[in-house]
mmCIF file of C-alpha atoms in Angstrom:
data_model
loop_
_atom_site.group_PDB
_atom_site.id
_atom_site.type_symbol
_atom_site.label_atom_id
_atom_site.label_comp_id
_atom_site.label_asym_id
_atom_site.label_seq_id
_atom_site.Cartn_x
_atom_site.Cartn_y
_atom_site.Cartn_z
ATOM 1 C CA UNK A 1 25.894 23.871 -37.477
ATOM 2 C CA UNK A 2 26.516 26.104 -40.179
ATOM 3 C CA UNK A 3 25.797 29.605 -39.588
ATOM 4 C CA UNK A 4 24.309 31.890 -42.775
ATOM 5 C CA UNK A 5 25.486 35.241 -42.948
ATOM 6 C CA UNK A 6 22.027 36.650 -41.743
ATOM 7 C CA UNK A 7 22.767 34.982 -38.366
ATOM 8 C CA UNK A 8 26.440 36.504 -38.280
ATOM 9 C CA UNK A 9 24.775 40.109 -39.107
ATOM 10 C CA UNK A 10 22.122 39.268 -36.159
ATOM 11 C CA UNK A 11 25.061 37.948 -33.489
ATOM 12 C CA UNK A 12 26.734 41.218 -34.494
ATOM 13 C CA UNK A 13 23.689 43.932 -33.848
ATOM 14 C CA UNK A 14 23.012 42.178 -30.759
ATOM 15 C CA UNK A 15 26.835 43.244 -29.880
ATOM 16 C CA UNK A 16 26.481 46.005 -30.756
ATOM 17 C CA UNK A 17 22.856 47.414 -29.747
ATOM 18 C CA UNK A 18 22.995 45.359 -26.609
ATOM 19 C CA UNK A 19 19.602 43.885 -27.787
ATOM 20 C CA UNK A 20 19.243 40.009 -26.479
ATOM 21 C CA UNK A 21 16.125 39.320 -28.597
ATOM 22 C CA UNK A 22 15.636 40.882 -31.933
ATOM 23 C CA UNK A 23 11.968 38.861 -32.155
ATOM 24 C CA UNK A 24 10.986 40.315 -29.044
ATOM 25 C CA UNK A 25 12.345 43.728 -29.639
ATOM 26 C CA UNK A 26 10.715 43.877 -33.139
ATOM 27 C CA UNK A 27 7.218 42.726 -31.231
ATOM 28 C CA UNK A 28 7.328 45.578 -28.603
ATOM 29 C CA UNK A 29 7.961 48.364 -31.062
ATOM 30 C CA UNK A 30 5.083 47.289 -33.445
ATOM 31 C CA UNK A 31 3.144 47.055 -30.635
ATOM 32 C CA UNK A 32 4.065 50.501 -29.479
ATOM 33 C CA UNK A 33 3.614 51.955 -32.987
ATOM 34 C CA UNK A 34 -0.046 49.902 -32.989
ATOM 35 C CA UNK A 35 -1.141 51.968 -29.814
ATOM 36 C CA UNK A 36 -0.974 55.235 -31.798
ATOM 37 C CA UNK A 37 -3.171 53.838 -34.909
ATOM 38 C CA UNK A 38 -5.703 51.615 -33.343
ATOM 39 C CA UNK A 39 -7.781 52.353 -30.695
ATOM 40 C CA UNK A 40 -11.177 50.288 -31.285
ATOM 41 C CA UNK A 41 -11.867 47.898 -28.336
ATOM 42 C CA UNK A 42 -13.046 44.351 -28.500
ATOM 43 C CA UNK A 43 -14.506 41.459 -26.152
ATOM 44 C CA UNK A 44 -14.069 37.665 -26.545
ATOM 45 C CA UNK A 45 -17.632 37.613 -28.311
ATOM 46 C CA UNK A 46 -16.259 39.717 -30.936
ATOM 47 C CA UNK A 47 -13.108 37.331 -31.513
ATOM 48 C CA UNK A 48 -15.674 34.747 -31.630
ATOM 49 C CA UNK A 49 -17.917 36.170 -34.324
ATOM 50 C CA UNK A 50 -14.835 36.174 -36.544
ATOM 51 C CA UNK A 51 -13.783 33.604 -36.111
ATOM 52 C CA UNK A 52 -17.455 31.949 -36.830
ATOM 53 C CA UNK A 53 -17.517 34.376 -40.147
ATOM 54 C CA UNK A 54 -14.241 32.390 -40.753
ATOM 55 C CA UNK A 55 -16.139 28.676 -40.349
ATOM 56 C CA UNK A 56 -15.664 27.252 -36.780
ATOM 57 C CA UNK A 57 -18.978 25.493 -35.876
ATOM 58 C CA UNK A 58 -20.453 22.965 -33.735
ATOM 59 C CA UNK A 59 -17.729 20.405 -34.255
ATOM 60 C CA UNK A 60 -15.368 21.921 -35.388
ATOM 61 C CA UNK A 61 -11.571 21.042 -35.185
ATOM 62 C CA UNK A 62 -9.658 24.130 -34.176
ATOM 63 C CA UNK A 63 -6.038 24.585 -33.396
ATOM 64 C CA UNK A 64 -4.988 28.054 -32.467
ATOM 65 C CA UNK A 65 -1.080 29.704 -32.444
ATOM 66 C CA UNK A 66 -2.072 33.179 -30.295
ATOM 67 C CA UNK A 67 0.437 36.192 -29.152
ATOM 68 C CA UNK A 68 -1.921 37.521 -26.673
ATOM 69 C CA UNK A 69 0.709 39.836 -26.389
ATOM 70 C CA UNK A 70 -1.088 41.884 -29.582
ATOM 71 C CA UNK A 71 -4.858 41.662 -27.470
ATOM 72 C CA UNK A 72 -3.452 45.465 -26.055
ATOM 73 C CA UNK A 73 -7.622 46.646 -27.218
ATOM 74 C CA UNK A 74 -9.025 43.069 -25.897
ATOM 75 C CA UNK A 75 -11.417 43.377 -23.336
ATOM 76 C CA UNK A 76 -11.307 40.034 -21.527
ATOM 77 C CA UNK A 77 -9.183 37.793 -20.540
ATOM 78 C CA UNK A 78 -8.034 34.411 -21.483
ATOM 79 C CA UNK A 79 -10.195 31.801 -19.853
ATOM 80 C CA UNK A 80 -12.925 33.668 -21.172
ATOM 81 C CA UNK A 81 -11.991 33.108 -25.020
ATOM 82 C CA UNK A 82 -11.253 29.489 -24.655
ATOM 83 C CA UNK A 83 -13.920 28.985 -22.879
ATOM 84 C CA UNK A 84 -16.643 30.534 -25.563
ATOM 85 C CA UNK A 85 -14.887 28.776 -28.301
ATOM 86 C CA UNK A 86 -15.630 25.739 -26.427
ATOM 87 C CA UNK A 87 -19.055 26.592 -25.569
ATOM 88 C CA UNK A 88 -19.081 26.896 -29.864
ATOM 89 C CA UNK A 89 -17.109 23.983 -31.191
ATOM 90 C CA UNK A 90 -18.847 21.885 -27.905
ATOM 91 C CA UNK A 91 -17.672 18.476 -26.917
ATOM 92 C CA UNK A 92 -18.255 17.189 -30.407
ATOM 93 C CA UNK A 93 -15.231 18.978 -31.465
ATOM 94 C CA UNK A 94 -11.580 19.468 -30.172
ATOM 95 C CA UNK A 95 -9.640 22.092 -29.491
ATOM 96 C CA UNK A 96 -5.627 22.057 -29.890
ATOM 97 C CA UNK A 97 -2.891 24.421 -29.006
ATOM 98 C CA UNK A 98 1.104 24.233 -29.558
ATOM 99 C CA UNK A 99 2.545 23.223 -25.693
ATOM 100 C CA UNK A 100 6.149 22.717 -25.892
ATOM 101 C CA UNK A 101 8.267 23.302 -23.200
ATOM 102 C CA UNK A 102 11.289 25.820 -23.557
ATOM 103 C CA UNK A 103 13.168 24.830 -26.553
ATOM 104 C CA UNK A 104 16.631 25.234 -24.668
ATOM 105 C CA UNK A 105 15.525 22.103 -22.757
ATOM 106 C CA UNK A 106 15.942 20.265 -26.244
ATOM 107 C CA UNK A 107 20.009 20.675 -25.374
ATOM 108 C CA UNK A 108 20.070 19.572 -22.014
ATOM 109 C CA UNK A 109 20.440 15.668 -21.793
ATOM 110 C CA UNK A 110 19.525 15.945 -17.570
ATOM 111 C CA UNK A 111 15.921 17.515 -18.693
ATOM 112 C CA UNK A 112 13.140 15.263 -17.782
ATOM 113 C CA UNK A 113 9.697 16.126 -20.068
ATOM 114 C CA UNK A 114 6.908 16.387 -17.148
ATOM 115 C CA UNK A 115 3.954 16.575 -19.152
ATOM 116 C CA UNK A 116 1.159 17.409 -16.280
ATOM 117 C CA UNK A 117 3.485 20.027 -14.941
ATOM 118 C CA UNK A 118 5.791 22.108 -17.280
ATOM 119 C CA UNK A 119 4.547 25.270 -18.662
ATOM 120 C CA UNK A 120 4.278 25.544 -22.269
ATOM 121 C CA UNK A 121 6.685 28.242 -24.604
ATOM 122 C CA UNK A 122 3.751 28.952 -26.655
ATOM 123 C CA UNK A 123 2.321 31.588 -24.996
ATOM 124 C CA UNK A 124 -0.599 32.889 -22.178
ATOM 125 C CA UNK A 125 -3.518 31.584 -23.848
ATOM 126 C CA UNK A 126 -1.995 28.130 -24.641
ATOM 127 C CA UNK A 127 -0.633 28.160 -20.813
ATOM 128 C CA UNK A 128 -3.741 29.170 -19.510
ATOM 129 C CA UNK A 129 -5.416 26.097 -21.751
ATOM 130 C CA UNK A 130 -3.220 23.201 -20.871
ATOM 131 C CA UNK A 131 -4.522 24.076 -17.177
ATOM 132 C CA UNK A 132 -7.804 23.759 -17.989
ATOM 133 C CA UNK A 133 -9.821 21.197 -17.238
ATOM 134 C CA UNK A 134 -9.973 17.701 -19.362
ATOM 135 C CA UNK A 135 -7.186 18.775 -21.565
ATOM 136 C CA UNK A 136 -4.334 16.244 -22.543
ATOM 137 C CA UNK A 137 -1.426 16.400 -23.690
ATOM 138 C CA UNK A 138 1.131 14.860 -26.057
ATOM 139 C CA UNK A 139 4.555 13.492 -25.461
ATOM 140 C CA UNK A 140 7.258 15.465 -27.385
ATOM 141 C CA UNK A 141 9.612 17.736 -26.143
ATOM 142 C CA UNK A 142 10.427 19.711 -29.515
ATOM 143 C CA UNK A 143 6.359 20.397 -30.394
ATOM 144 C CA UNK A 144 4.135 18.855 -27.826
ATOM 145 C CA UNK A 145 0.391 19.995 -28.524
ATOM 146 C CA UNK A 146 -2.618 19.849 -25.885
ATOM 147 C CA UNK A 147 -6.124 18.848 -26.498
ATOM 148 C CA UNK A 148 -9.403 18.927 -25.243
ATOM 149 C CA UNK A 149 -12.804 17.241 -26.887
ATOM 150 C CA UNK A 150 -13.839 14.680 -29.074
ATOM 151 C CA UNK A 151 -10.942 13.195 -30.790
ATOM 152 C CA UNK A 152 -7.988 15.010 -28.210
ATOM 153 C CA UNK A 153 -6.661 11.842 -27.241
ATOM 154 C CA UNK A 154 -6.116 9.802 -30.676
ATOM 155 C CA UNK A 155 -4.796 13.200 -31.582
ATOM 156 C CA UNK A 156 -1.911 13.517 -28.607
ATOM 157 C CA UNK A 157 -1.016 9.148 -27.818
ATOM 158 C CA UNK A 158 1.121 8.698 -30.421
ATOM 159 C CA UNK A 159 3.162 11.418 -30.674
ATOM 160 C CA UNK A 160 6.335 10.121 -28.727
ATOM 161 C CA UNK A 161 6.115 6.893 -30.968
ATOM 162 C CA UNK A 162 6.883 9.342 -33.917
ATOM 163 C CA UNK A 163 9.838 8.682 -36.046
ATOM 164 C CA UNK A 164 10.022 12.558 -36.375
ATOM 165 C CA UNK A 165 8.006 15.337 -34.630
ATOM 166 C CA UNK A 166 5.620 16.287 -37.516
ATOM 167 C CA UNK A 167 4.782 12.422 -39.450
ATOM 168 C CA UNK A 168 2.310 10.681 -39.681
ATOM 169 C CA UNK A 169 1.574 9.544 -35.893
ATOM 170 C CA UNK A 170 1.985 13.054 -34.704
ATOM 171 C CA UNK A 171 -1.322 15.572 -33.928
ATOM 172 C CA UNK A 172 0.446 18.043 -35.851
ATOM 173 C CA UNK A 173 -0.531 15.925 -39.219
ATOM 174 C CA UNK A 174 -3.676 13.836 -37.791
ATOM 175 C CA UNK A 175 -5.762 17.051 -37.788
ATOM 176 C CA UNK A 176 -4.924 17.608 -41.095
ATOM 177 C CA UNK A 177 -6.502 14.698 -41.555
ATOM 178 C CA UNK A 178 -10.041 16.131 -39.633
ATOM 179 C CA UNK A 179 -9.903 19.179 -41.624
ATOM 180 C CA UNK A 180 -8.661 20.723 -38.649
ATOM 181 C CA UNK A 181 -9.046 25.243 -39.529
ATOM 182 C CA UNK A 182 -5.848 26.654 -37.890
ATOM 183 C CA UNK A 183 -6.220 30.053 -36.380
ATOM 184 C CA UNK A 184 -3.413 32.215 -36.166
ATOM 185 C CA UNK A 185 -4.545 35.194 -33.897
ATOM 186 C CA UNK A 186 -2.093 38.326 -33.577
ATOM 187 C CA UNK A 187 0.779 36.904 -34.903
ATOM 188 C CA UNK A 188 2.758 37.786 -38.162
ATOM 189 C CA UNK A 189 0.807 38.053 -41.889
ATOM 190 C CA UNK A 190 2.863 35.796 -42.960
ATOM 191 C CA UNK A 191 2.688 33.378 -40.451
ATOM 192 C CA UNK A 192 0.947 29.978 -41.024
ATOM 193 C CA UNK A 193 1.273 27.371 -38.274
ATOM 194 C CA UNK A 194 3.491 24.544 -36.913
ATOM 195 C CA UNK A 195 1.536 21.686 -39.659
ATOM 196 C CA UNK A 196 3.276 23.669 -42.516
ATOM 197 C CA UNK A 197 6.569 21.177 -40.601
ATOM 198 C CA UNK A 198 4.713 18.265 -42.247
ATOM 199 C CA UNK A 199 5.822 18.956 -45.596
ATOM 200 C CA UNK A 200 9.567 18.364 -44.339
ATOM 201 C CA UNK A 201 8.484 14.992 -42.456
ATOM 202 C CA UNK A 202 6.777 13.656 -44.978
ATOM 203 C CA UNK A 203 9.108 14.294 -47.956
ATOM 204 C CA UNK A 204 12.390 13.872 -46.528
ATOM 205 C CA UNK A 205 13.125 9.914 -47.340
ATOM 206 C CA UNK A 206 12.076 10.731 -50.962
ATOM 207 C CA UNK A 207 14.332 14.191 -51.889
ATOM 208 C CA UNK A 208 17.912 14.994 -50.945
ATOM 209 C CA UNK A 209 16.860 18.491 -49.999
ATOM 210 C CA UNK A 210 14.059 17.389 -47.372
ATOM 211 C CA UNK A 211 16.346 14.725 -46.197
ATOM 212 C CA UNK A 212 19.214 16.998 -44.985
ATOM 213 C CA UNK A 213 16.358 18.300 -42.012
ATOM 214 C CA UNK A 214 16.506 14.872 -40.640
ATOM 215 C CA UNK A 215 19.597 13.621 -40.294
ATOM 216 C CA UNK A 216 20.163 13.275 -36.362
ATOM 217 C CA UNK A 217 18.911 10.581 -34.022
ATOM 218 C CA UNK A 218 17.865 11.970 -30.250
ATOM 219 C CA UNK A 219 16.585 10.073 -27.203
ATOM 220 C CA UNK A 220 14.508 12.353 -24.829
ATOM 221 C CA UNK A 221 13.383 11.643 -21.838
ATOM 222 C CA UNK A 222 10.206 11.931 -19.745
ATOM 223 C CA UNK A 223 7.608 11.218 -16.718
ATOM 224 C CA UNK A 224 5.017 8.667 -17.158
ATOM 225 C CA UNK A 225 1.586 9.129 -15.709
ATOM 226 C CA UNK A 226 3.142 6.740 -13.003
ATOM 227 C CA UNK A 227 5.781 8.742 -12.336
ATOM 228 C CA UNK A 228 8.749 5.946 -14.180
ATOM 229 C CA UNK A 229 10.729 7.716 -16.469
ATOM 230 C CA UNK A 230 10.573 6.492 -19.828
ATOM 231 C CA UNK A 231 12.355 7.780 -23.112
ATOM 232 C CA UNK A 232 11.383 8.093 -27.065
ATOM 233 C CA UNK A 233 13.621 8.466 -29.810
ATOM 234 C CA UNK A 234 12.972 10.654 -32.583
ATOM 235 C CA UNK A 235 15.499 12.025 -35.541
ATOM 236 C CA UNK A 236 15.587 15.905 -36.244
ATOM 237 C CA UNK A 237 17.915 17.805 -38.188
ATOM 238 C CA UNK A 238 20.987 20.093 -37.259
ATOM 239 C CA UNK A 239 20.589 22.969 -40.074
ATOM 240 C CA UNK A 240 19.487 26.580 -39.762
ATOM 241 C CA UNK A 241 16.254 27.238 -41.018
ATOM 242 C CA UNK A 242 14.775 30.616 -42.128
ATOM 243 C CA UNK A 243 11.652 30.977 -43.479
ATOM 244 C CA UNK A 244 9.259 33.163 -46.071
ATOM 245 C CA UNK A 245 6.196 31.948 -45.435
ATOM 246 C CA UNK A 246 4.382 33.726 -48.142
ATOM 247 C CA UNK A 247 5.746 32.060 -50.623
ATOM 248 C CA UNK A 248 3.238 29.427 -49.893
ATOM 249 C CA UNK A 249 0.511 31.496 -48.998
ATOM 250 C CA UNK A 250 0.460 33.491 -52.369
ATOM 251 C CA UNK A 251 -0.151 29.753 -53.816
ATOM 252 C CA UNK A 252 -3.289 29.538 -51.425
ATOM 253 C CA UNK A 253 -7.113 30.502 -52.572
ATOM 254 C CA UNK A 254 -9.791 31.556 -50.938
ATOM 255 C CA UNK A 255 -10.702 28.406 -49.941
ATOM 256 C CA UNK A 256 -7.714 27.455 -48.402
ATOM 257 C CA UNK A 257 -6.983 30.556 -46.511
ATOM 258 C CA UNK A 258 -8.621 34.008 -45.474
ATOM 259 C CA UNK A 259 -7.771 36.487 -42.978
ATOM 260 C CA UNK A 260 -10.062 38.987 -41.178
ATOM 261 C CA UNK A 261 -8.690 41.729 -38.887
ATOM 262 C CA UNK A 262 -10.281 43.564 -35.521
ATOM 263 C CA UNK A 263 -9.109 46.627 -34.835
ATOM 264 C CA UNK A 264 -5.153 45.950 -34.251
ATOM 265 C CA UNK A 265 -6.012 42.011 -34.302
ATOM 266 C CA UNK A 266 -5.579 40.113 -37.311
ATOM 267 C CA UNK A 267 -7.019 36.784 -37.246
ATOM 268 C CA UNK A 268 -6.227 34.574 -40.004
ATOM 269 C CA UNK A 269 -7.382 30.376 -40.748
ATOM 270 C CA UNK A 270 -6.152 27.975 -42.744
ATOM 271 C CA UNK A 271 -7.991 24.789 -44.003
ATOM 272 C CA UNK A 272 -4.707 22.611 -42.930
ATOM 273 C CA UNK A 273 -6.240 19.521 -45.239
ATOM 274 C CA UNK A 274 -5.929 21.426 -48.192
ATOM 275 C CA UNK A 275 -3.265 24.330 -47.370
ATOM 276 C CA UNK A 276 -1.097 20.585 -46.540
ATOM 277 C CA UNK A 277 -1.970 18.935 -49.864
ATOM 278 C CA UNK A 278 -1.182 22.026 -51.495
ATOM 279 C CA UNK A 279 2.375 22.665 -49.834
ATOM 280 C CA UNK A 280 3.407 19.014 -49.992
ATOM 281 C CA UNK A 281 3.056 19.462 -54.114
ATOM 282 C CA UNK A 282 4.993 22.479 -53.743
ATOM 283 C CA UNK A 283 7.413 20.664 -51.700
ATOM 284 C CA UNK A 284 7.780 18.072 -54.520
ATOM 285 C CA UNK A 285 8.286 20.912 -57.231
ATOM 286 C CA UNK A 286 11.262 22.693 -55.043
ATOM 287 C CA UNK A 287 8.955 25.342 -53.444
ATOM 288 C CA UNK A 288 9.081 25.908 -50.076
ATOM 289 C CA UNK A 289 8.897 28.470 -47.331
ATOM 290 C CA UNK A 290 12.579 27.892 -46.395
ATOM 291 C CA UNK A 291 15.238 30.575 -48.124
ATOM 292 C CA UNK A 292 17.827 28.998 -45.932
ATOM 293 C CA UNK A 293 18.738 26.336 -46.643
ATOM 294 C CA UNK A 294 18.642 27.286 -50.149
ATOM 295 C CA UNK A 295 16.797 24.814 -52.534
ATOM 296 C CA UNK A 296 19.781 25.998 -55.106
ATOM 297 C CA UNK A 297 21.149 22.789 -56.662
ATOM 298 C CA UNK A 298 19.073 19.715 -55.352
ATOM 299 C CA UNK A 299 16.266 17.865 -58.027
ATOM 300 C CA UNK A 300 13.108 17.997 -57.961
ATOM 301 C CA UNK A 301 10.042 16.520 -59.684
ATOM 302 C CA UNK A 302 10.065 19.417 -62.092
ATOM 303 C CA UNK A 303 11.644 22.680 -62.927
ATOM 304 C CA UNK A 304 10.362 25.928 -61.489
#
């Protein structure tokens, strides 16, 4: 894989500072620098209020991308948030969370997907909620999501029968199709969620540019409920990626997107139906959140 010259500056200050992680790094010193300015406690009911100000109901799809790591003035813990947002959204809605395994699994061809027993990447609260009770989970190794309530399992069955991780058969688009509001709770502004990954899955047969992030076919390999080990086969791409996400979001209104902060906590929701439709008509104009690989010399459906 190519390399961009941002990556070759990165492997360079990590030679040179000695720092392994420059994500990680940059989280602990904003969170140091956050302890100074904000002080203001807050309690799962408080999360909860914004998050009803923000529309979750009775019913409600929800998936949630959390850094609990950025709760440092929460006052609770993380059973007890999942659990009121249940309590709101009841049975007649579903909850999802992101629940992939570590990606460096994705390059060993020994590593055997257990699905009931390997701990998510995606964080504490989306650990702590694939252990809860009647929550299920997809098969996919690259972005497997859990889900608990009405419509969790047409959400997580097909996902290993996906040509790619993010199409049509995958939860990632399906609650797009619900309407699902994505939460994003202490994690970047500009952050949006893993269903912006639809645009690329659903455009790529149709545009040279898309195409190039799907270009490799992989087998992976997992236990069944029965303990056989079975295998899927899905194609991804072998490109580096990096990403401005705000140059979707300043194409967003109101009604697609809004953003609400508690003390250090900003908690921010997408409407994925529309924020979707929107980015796939982007997509087909040549605007994306990707600046590498540069969109610099492919065609589009118009000029920008």
């Amino acid at each position: 894989m190519k390399q961009s010259y941002l990556t070759i500056l990165g492997i360079i200050f990590k030679k040179i500072t000695g720092i392994k992680d420059i994500s990680l790094f940059r989280k602990n010193l904003h969170k140091r620098i956050g302890k100074l300015w904000y002080h203001r406690k807050y309690t799962a009911d408080d999360i909860i209020a914004v998050m009803c100000q923000l529309g979750m109901k009775t019913g409600s799809i929800i998936c949630i991308h959390a850094s609990m790591k950025e709760f440092y003035n929460y006052q609770g813990t993380a059973e007890e948030l999942i659990k009121k947002i249940q309590n709101v959204i009841t049975t007649e809605g579903t909850l999802i969370m992101p629940s992939y395994p570590d990606p460096r699994y994705q390059k060993e061809p020994s590593y055997i997907f257990n699905p009931k027993a390997d701990p998510t990447f995606a964080g504490h609260l989306a650990e702590v909620f694939r252990k809860s009770p009647n929550v299920v989970r997809s098969i996919n190794v690259q972005h497997s999501v859990c889900a608990w309530g009405k419509y969790a399992k047409w959400l997580v069955e097909e996902h290993s029968a996906c040509k790619n991780c993010w199409d049509e058969k995958s939860p990632w688009y399906k609650m797009t199709t619900l309407g699902a509001l994505v939460f994003t709770i202490g994690l970047d502004a500009h952050y949006i969620g893993t269903f912006d990954h639809c645009v690329e899955a659903l455009l790529y047969k149709d545009y040279e540019y898309w195409g190039q992030f799907f270009t490799l076919q992989k087998t992976y390999k997992y236990y069944d409920n029965d303990w056989t080990i079975k295998d899927y086969t899905c194609i991804e791409g072998d490109l580096e990626r990096r990403t401005r996400e705000q140059r979707l979001i300043k194409h967003f209104t109101s009604e697609m997107y809004r953003k609400k902060r508690i003390s250090n906590l900003l908690i921010k929701v997408f409407n994925s139906k529309l924020c979707l439709e929107k980015m796939l008509e982007l997509g087909r104009k040549g605007i994306t959140m990707y600046y590498v690989p540069s969109t610099k010399g492919y065609k589009f459906d118009t000029d920008y």
